[in-house]
Coordinates of C-alpha atoms in Angstrom, one line a residue:
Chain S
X1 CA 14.3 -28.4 65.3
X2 CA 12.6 -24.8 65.0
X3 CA 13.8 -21.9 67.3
X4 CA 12.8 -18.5 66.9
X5 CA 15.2 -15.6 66.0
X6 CA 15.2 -12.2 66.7
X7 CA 17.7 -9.9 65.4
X8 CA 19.4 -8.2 68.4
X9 CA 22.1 -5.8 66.4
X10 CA 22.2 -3.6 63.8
X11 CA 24.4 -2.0 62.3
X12 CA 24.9 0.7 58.8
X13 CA 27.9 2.4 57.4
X14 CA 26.9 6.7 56.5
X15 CA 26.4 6.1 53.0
X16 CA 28.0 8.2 50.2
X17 CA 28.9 8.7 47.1
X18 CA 33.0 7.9 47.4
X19 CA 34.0 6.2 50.5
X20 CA 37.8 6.4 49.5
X21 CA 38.6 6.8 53.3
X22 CA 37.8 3.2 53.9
X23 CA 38.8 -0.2 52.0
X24 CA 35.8 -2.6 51.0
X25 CA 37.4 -4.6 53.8
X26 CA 36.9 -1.7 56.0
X27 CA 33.6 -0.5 55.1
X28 CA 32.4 -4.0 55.8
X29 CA 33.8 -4.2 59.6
X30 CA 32.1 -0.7 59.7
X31 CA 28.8 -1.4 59.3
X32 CA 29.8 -5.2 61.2
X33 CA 31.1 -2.9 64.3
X34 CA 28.0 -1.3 65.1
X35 CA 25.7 -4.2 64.5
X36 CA 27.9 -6.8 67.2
X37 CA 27.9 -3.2 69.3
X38 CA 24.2 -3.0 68.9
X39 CA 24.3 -6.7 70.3
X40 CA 26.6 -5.6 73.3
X41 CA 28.9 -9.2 71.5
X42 CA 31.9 -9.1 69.7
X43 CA 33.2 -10.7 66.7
X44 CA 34.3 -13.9 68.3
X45 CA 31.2 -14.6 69.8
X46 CA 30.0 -15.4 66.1
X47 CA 29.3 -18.6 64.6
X48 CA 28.7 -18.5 61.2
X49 CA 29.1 -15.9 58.7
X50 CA 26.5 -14.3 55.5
X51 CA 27.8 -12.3 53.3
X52 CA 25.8 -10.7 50.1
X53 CA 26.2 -8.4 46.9
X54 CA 25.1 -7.9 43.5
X55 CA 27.5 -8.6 40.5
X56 CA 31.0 -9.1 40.7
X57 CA 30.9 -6.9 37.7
X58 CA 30.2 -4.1 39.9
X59 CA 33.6 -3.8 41.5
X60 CA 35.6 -6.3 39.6
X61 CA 36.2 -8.3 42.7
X62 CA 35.5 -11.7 42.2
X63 CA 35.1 -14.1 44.7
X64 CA 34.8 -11.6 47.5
X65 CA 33.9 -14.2 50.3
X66 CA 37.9 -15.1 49.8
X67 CA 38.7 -11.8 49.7
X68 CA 36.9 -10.7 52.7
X69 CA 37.2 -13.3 54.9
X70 CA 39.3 -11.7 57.6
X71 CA 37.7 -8.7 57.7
X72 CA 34.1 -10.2 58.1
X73 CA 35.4 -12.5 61.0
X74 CA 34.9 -15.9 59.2
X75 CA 38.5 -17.0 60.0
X76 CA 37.9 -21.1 61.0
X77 CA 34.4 -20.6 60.4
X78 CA 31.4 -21.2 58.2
X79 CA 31.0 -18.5 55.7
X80 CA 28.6 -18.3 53.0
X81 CA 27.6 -15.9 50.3
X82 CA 24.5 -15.4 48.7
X83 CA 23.8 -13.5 45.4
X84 CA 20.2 -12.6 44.2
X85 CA 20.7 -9.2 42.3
X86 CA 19.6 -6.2 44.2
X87 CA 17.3 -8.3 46.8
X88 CA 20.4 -9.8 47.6
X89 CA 20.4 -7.8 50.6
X90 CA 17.0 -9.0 51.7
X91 CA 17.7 -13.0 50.9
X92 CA 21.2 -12.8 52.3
X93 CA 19.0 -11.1 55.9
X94 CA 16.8 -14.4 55.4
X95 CA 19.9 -17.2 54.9
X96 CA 21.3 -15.9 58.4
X97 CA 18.1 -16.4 59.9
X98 CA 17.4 -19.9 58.6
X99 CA 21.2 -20.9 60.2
X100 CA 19.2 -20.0 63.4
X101 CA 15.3 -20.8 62.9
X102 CA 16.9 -24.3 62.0
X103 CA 18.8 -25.0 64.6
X104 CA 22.3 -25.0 63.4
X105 CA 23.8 -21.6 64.7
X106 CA 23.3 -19.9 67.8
X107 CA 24.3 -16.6 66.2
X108 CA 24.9 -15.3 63.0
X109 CA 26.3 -12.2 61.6
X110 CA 24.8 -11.4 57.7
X111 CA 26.3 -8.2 56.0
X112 CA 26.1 -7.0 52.9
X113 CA 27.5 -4.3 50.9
X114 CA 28.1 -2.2 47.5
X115 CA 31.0 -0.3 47.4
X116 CA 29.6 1.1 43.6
X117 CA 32.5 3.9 43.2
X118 CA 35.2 1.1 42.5
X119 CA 33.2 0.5 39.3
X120 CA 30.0 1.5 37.3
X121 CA 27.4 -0.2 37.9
X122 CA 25.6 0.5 34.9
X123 CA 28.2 -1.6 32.9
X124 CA 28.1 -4.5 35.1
X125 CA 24.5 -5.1 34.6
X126 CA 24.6 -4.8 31.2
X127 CA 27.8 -7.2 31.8
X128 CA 29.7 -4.9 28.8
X129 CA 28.0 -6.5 26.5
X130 CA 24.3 -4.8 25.7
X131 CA 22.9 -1.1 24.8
X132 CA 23.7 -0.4 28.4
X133 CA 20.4 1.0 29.1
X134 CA 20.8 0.9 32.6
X135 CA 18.0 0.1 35.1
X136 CA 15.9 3.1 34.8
X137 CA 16.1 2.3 31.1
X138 CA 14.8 -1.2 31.8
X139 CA 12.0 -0.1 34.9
X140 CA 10.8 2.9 32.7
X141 CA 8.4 1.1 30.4
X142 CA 6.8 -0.8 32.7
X143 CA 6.3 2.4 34.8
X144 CA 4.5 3.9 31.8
X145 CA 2.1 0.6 31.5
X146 CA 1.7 0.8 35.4
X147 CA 0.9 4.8 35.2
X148 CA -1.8 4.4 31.7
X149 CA -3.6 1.2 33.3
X150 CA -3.9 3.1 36.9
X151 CA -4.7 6.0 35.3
X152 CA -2.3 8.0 38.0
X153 CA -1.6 11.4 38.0
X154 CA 1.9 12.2 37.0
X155 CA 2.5 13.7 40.0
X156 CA 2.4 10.7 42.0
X157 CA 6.0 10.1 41.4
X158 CA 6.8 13.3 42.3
X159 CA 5.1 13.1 45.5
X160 CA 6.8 9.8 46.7
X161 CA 10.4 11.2 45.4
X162 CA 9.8 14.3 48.3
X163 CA 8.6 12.0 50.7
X164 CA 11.3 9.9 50.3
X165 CA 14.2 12.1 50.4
X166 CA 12.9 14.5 53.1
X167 CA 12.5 11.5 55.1
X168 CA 15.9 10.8 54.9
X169 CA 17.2 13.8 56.1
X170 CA 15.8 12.4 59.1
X171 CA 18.3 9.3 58.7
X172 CA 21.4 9.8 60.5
X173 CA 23.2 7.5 57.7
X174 CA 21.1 8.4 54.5
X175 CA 23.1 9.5 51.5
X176 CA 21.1 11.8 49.9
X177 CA 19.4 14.5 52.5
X178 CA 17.1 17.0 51.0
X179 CA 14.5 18.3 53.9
X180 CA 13.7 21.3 51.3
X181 CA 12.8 19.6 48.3
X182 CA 9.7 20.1 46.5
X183 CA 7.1 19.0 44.1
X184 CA 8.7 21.9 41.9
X185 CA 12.3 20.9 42.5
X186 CA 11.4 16.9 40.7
X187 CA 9.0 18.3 38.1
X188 CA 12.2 20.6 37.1
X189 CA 14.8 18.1 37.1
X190 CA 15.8 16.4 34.0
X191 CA 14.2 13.9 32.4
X192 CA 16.2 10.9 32.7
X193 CA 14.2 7.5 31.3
X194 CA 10.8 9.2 30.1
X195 CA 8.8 9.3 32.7
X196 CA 11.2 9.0 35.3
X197 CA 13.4 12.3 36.4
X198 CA 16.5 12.8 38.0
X199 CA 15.0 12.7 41.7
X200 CA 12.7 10.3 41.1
X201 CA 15.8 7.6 40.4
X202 CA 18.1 6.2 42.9
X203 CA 21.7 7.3 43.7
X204 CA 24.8 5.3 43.8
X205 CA 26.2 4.7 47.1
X206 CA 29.1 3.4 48.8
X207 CA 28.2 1.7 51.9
X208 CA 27.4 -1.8 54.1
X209 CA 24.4 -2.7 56.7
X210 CA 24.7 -5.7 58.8
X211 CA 22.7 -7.5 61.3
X212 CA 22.9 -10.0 64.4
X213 CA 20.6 -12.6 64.5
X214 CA 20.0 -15.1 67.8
X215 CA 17.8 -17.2 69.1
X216 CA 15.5 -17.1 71.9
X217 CA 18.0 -17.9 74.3
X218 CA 20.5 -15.3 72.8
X219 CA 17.6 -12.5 72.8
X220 CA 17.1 -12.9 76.6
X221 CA 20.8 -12.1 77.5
X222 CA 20.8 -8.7 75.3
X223 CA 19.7 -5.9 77.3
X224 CA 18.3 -4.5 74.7
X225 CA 14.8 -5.0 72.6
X226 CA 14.9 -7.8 70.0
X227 CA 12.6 -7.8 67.0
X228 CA 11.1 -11.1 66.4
X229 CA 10.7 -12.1 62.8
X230 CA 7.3 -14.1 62.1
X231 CA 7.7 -14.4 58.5
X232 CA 10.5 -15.0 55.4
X233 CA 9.7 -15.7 51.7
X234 CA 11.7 -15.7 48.9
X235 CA 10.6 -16.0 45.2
X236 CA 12.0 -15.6 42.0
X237 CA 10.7 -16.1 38.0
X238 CA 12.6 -15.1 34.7
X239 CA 13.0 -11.7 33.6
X240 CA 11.2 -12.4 30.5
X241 CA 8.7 -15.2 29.2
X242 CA 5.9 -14.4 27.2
X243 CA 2.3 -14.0 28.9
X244 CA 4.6 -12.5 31.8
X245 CA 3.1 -9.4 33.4
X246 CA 6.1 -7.1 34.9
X247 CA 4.2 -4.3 36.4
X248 CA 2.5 -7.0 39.0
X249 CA 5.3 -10.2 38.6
X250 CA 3.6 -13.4 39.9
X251 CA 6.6 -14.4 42.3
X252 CA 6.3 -10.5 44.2
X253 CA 2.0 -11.6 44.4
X254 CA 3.2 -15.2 45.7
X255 CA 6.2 -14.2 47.7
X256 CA 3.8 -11.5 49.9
X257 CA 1.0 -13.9 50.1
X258 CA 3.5 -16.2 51.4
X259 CA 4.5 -14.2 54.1
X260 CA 1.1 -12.8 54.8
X261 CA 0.2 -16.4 55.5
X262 CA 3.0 -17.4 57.9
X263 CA 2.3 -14.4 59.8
X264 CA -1.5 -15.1 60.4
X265 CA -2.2 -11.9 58.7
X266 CA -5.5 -11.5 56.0
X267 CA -5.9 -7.6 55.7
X268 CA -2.0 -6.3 55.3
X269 CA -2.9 -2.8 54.9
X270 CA -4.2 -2.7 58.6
X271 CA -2.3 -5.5 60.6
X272 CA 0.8 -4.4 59.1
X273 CA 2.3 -0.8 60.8
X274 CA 5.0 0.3 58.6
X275 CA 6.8 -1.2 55.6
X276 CA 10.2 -0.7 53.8
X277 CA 9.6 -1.3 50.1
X278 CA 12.6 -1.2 47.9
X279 CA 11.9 2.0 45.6
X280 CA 14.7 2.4 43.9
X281 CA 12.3 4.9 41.3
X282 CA 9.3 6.6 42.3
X283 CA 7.1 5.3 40.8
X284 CA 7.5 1.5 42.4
X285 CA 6.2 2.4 45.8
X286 CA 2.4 2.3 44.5
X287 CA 3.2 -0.1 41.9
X288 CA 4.8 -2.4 45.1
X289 CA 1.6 -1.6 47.3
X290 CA -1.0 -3.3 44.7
X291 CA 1.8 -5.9 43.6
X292 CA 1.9 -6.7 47.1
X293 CA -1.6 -6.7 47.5
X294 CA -1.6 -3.5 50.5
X295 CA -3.5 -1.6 48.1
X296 CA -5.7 -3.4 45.1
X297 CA -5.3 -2.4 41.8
X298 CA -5.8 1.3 40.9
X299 CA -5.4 2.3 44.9
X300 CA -1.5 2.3 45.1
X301 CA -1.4 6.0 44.0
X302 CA -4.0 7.0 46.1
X303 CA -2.5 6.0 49.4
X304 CA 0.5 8.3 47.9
X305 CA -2.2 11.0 47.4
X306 CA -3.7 10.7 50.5
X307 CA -0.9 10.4 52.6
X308 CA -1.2 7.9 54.3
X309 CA 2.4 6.7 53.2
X310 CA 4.2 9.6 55.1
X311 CA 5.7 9.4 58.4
X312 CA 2.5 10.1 60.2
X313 CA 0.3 8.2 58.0
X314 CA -1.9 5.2 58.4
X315 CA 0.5 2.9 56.2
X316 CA 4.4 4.8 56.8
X317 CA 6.5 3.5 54.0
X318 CA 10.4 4.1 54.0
X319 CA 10.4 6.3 56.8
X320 CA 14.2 6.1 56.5
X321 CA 14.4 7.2 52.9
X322 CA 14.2 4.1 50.9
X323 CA 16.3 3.4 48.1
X324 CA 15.4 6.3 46.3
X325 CA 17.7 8.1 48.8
X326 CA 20.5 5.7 49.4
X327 CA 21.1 3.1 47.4
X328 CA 24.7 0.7 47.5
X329 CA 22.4 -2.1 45.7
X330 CA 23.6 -5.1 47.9
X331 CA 23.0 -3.2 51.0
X332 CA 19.9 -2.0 49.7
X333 CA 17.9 -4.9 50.8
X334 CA 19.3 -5.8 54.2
X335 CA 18.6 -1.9 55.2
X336 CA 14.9 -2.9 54.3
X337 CA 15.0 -5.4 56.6
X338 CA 17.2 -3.4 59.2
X339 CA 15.0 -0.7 59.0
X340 CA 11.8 -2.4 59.0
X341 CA 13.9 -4.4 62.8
X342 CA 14.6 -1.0 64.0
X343 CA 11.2 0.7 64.3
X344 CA 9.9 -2.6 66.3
X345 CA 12.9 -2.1 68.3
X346 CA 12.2 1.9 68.4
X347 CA 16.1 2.0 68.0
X348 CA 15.1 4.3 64.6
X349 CA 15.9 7.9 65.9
X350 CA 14.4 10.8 64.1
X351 CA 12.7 8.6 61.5
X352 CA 11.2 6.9 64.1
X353 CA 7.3 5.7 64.1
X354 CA 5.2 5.8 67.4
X355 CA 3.9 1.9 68.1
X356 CA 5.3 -0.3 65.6
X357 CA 4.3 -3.7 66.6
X358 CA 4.1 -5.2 63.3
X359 CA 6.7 -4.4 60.3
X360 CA 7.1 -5.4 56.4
X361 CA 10.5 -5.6 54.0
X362 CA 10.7 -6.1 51.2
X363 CA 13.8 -6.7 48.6
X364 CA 14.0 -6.6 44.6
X365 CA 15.9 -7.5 42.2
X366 CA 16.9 -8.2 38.7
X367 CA 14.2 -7.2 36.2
X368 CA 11.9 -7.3 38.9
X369 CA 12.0 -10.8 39.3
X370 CA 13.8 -11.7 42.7
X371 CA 11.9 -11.4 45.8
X372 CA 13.1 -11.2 50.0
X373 CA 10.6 -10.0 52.2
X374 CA 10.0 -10.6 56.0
X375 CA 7.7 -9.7 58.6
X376 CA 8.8 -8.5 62.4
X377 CA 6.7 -8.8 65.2
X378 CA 7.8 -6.9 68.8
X379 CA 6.6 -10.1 70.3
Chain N
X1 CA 23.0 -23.0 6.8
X2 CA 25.9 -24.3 9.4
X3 CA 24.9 -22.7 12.7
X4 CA 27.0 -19.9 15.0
X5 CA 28.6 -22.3 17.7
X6 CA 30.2 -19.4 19.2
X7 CA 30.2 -15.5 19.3
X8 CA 33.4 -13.2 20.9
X9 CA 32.5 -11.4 23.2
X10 CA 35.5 -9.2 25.2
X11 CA 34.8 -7.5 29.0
X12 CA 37.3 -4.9 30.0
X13 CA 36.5 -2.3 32.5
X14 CA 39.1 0.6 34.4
X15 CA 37.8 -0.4 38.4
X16 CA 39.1 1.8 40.9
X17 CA 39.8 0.3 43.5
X18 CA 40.0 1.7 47.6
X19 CA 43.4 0.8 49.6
X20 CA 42.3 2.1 52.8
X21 CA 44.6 3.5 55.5
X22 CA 47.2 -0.1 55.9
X23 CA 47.1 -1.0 51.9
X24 CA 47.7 2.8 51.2
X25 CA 50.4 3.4 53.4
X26 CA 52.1 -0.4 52.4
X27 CA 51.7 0.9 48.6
X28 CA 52.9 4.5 49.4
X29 CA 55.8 3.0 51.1
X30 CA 56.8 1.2 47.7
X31 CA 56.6 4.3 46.0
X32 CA 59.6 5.7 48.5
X33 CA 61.3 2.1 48.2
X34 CA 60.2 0.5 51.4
X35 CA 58.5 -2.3 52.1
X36 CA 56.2 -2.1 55.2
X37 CA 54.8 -4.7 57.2
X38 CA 52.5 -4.8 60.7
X39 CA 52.4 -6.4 63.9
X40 CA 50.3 -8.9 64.4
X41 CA 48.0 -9.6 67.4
X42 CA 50.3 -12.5 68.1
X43 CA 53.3 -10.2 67.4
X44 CA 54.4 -11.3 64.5
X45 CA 55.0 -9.1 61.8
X46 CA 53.3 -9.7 58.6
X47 CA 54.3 -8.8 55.0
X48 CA 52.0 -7.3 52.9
X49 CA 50.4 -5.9 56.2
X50 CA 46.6 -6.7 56.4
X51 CA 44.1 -4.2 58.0
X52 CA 42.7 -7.5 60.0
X53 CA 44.3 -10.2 62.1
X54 CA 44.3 -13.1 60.1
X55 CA 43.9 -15.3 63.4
X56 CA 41.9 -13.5 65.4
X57 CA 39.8 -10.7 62.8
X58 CA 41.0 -8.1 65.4
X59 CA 42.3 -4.8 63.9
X60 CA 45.5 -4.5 63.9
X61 CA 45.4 -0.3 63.5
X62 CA 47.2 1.8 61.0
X63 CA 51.0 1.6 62.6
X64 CA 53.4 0.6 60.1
X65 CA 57.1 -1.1 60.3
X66 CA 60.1 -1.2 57.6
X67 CA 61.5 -4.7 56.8
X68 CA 64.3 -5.6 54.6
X69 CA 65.9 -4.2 52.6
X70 CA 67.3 -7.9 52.4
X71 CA 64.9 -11.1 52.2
X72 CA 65.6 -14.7 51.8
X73 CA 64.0 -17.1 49.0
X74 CA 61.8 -19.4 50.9
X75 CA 59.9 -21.2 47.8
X76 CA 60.4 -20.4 43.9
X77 CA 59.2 -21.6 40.7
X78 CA 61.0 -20.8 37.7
X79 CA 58.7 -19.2 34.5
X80 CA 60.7 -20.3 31.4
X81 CA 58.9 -18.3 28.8
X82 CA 57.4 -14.7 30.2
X83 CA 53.6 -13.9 28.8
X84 CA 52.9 -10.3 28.6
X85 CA 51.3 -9.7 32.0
X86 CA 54.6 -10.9 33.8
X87 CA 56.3 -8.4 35.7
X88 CA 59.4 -9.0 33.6
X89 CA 59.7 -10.1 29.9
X90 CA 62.6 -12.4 30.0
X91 CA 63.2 -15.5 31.9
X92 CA 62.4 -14.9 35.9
X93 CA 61.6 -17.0 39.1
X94 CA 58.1 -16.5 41.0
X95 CA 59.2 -16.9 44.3
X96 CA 58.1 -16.4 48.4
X97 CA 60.5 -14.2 49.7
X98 CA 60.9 -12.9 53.3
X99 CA 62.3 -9.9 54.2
X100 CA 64.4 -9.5 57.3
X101 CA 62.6 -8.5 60.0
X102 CA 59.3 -10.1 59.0
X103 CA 57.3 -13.5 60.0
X104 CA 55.4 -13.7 56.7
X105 CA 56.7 -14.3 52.9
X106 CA 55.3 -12.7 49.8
X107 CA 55.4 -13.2 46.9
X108 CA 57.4 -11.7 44.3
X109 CA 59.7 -12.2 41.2
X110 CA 63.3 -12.6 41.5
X111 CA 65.7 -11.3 38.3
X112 CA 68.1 -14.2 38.7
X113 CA 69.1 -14.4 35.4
X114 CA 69.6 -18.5 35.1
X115 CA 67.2 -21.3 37.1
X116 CA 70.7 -22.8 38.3
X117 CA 71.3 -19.3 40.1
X118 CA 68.0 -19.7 42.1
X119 CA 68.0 -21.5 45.1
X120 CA 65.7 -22.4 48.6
X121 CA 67.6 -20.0 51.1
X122 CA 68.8 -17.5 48.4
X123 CA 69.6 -13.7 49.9
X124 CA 67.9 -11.4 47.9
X125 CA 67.5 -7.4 47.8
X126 CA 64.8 -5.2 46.1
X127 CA 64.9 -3.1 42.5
X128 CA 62.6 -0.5 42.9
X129 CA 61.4 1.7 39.4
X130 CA 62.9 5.2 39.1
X131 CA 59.6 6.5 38.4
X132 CA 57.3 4.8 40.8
X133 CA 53.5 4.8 40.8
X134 CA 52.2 3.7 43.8
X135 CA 51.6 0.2 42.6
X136 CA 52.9 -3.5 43.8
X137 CA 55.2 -3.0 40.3
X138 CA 57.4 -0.1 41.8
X139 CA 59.0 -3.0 43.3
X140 CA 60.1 -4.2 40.1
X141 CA 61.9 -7.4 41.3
X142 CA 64.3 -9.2 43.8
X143 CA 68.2 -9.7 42.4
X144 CA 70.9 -12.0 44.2
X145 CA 72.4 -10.5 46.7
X146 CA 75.1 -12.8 47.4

């Protein structure tokens, strides 16, 4: 059996650096209060139950589908969690969905969080044991190798770090709003994992997103817009193997063509309207454009350059910030999606883009080596 | 050459972890030598309070009630020979205890000195640190109270 499914509620926590006002429990049922709001349902009305986030290193709490039962409103019923790294987010969006496109569930809540000031998450992905040279440490070289074959200007990265963070003053629930920054302000910041500086690379956030997914049936008793989702792909390879090319991974070429494919669509870069790419460094907005096959290769950067990834550009990306501007790494990928529901559903606010009718997201993770990415459809 | 069949490795990390407004006000309770507990949707009260209805995932708010002092043993299991981590380093019982005024047990360590002093029904008080901390180990233990 095969239904459709729509995501009718959304639903984000304002993301920070410390939430110490809320519990992880708390901050959870934030984010899960607004989506079954959005939905005009409340938590009983639920069936089944997602949940996703990176390491258990992060915050020491392991097991956190125990934990968090209550809280998420899985008492008596099916709950599930889901753990691919920082796409987690993204694959966690896509399990909900299948509980629906299958059959099973008539509607699921999927949440996902990172509440990254209980810990440091710097030492949970190096799981205490190596260097510890964090993921800009990791990302950095293959930046270089992306930035000497393209031969891109280094200003490039500069470029998408304003975008990016001016956009999210825009963003109600961004975490890091800086509507004056400038192409000055990143070239003068510290260098922090050559050639990435300090605003080109992500914060650390505290913070949740979760979503409501139905069916057809579902969608026609909300009052409000649904946005249809067309397409869902994961992929995934090893970090490392030799012959394997990390700028351009084969499972991020086979995971887009994948969804490219279920969606009927053959020239992404003008079917598709928007797209929210997980950038959690500068730099991996071109270098997701031609691994993604948007741009081909050597064009990434010039889409930057051109601007035709802005807000009022031919091809918007992040319109809400992106990762670069808010990033509590389980959340990360379900905003992706979120975001990429909310401009079909023109529920997006300030960051909003006139006419979406078809939307990309798209989730990383690991050493660039899980992949989630979805396409919605306003039809 | 005989090979490495195993290499030590040792994870320890400080987390801080958020209490939010019902765990925070249950563990600043300790610290004045209370124990708090909160009403549940059905109107029971529960000890340790949670911040959601364990029934119904409503939330229960950020209204807090005393119990106790007393409680009563309602399940125990005696720990012959204390690790380090125990909350007390000689003989002790692990036990459920519920304290007057409360629907729920929880569970704690009773100071009873001898397994034959322990008992299914025992009356128990609390024995709070001098210098608390805001942890679960400013209760320190239970002792008879009989």
């Amino acid at each position: 059996m095969t239904e459709r499914c729509a995501v009718i509620g959304i639903g984000q926590t304002h993301f920070k650096k410390r939430r110490d006002d809320v519990s992880m429990p708390g901050l959870l049922r934030e984010a899960i209060d607004r989506a079954l709001e959005d939905a005009e349902l409340s938590i009983g009305d639920i069936d089944a139950v997602v949940i996703g986030k990176a390491p258990d290193a992060f915050e020491g709490v392991v097991m956190p589908e125990i934990f968090l039962a209550d809280a998420v409103g899985a008492t008596g019923k099916p709950l599930l969690r889901v753990h691919t790294a920082g796409s987690v987010g993204g694959s966690t969006f896509i399990v909900g969905a299948h509980h629906v496109i299958t059959g099973i569930h008539d509607r699921v809540l999927a949440v996902s969080w990172e509440k990254q000031s209980e810990g440091n998450a710097q030492w949970g992905l190096a799981g205490g044991r190596s260097g510890g040279i964090g993921a800009g440490g990791a990302f950095a070289p293959w930046i270089r190798a992306y930035i000497e074959e393209s031969g891109a200007p280094e200003y490039i990265g500069w470029m998408v770090a304003v975008k990016d963070r001016r956009n999210a003053a825009k963003n109600t629930y961004a975490h890091l709003k800086m509507p004056d920054i400038t192409l000055e302000t990143v070239k003068e910041s510290p260098m922090l994992w050559d050639p990435l500086r300090f605003h080109e690379s992500c914060p650390s956030s505290d913070g949740a997103c979760a979503v409501v997914l139905t069916n057809q049936a579902g969608a026609r008793r909300s009052s409000k817009p649904a946005a249809w989702i067309d397409a869902l792909s994961v992929r995934s390879e090893l970090g490392q193997f030799p012959g394997r090319n990390p700028v351009r991974p084969q499972a991020g070429v086979e995971c887009a063509h994948d969804v490219y494919r279920q969606a009927g669509i053959t020239d992404p870069r003008r079917e598709i309207d928007m797209a929210e790419l997980y950038v959690p460094f500068s730099w991996y907005e071109p270098m997701w454009l031609e691994g993604h096959d948007i741009a081909g290769p050597g064009e990434g950067w010039k889409m930057v350059d051109s601007g035709e990834t802005d807000i009022g550009g031919a091809f918007p990306v992040n319109p809400s910030g992106g990762v670069l501007s808010t990033n509590a790494i389980g959340a990360s990928g379900m905003v992706r999606f979120a975001e990429a529901a909310m401009q079909i559903r023109g529920t997006a606010g300030e960051h909003q883009i006139d006419g979406v009718r078809t939307s990309l997201a798209q989730a990383y993770g690991g050493a660039a080596q899980y992949f989630a990415m979805g396409i919605f459809r306003s039809s | 050459m005989t090979e490495l069949r195993t290499s030590e490795t040792k994870l320890e990390f400080p987390y801080s972890r958020t209490t939010g407004p019902v765990i925070g006000a249950f563990l600043a309770g300790l610290r004045e030598g209370k124990v708090l507990g909160i009403k549940g949707a059905d109107g029971r009260t529960l000890v340790p309070p949670p911040e959601y209805d364990p029934e119904t995932g409503g939330y229960l708010g950020v209204e807090l009630v005393e119990v106790g002092p007393l409680g009563t043993v309602q399940a125990w299991a005696w720990v012959h020979d204390p690790l380090p981590k125990h909350p007390l380093d000689h003989p002790f019982a692990f036990a459920l205890i519920r304290p007057d005024g409360a629907d729920s047990a929880m569970l704690h360590a009773v100071d009873a000195g001898d397994p034959a002093a322990m008992r299914t029904g025992l009356r128990v008080r609390p024995r709070f640190k001098t210098e608390p901390t805001g942890l679960i180990t400013d209760l320190e233990a239970w002792e008879a109270a009989e």
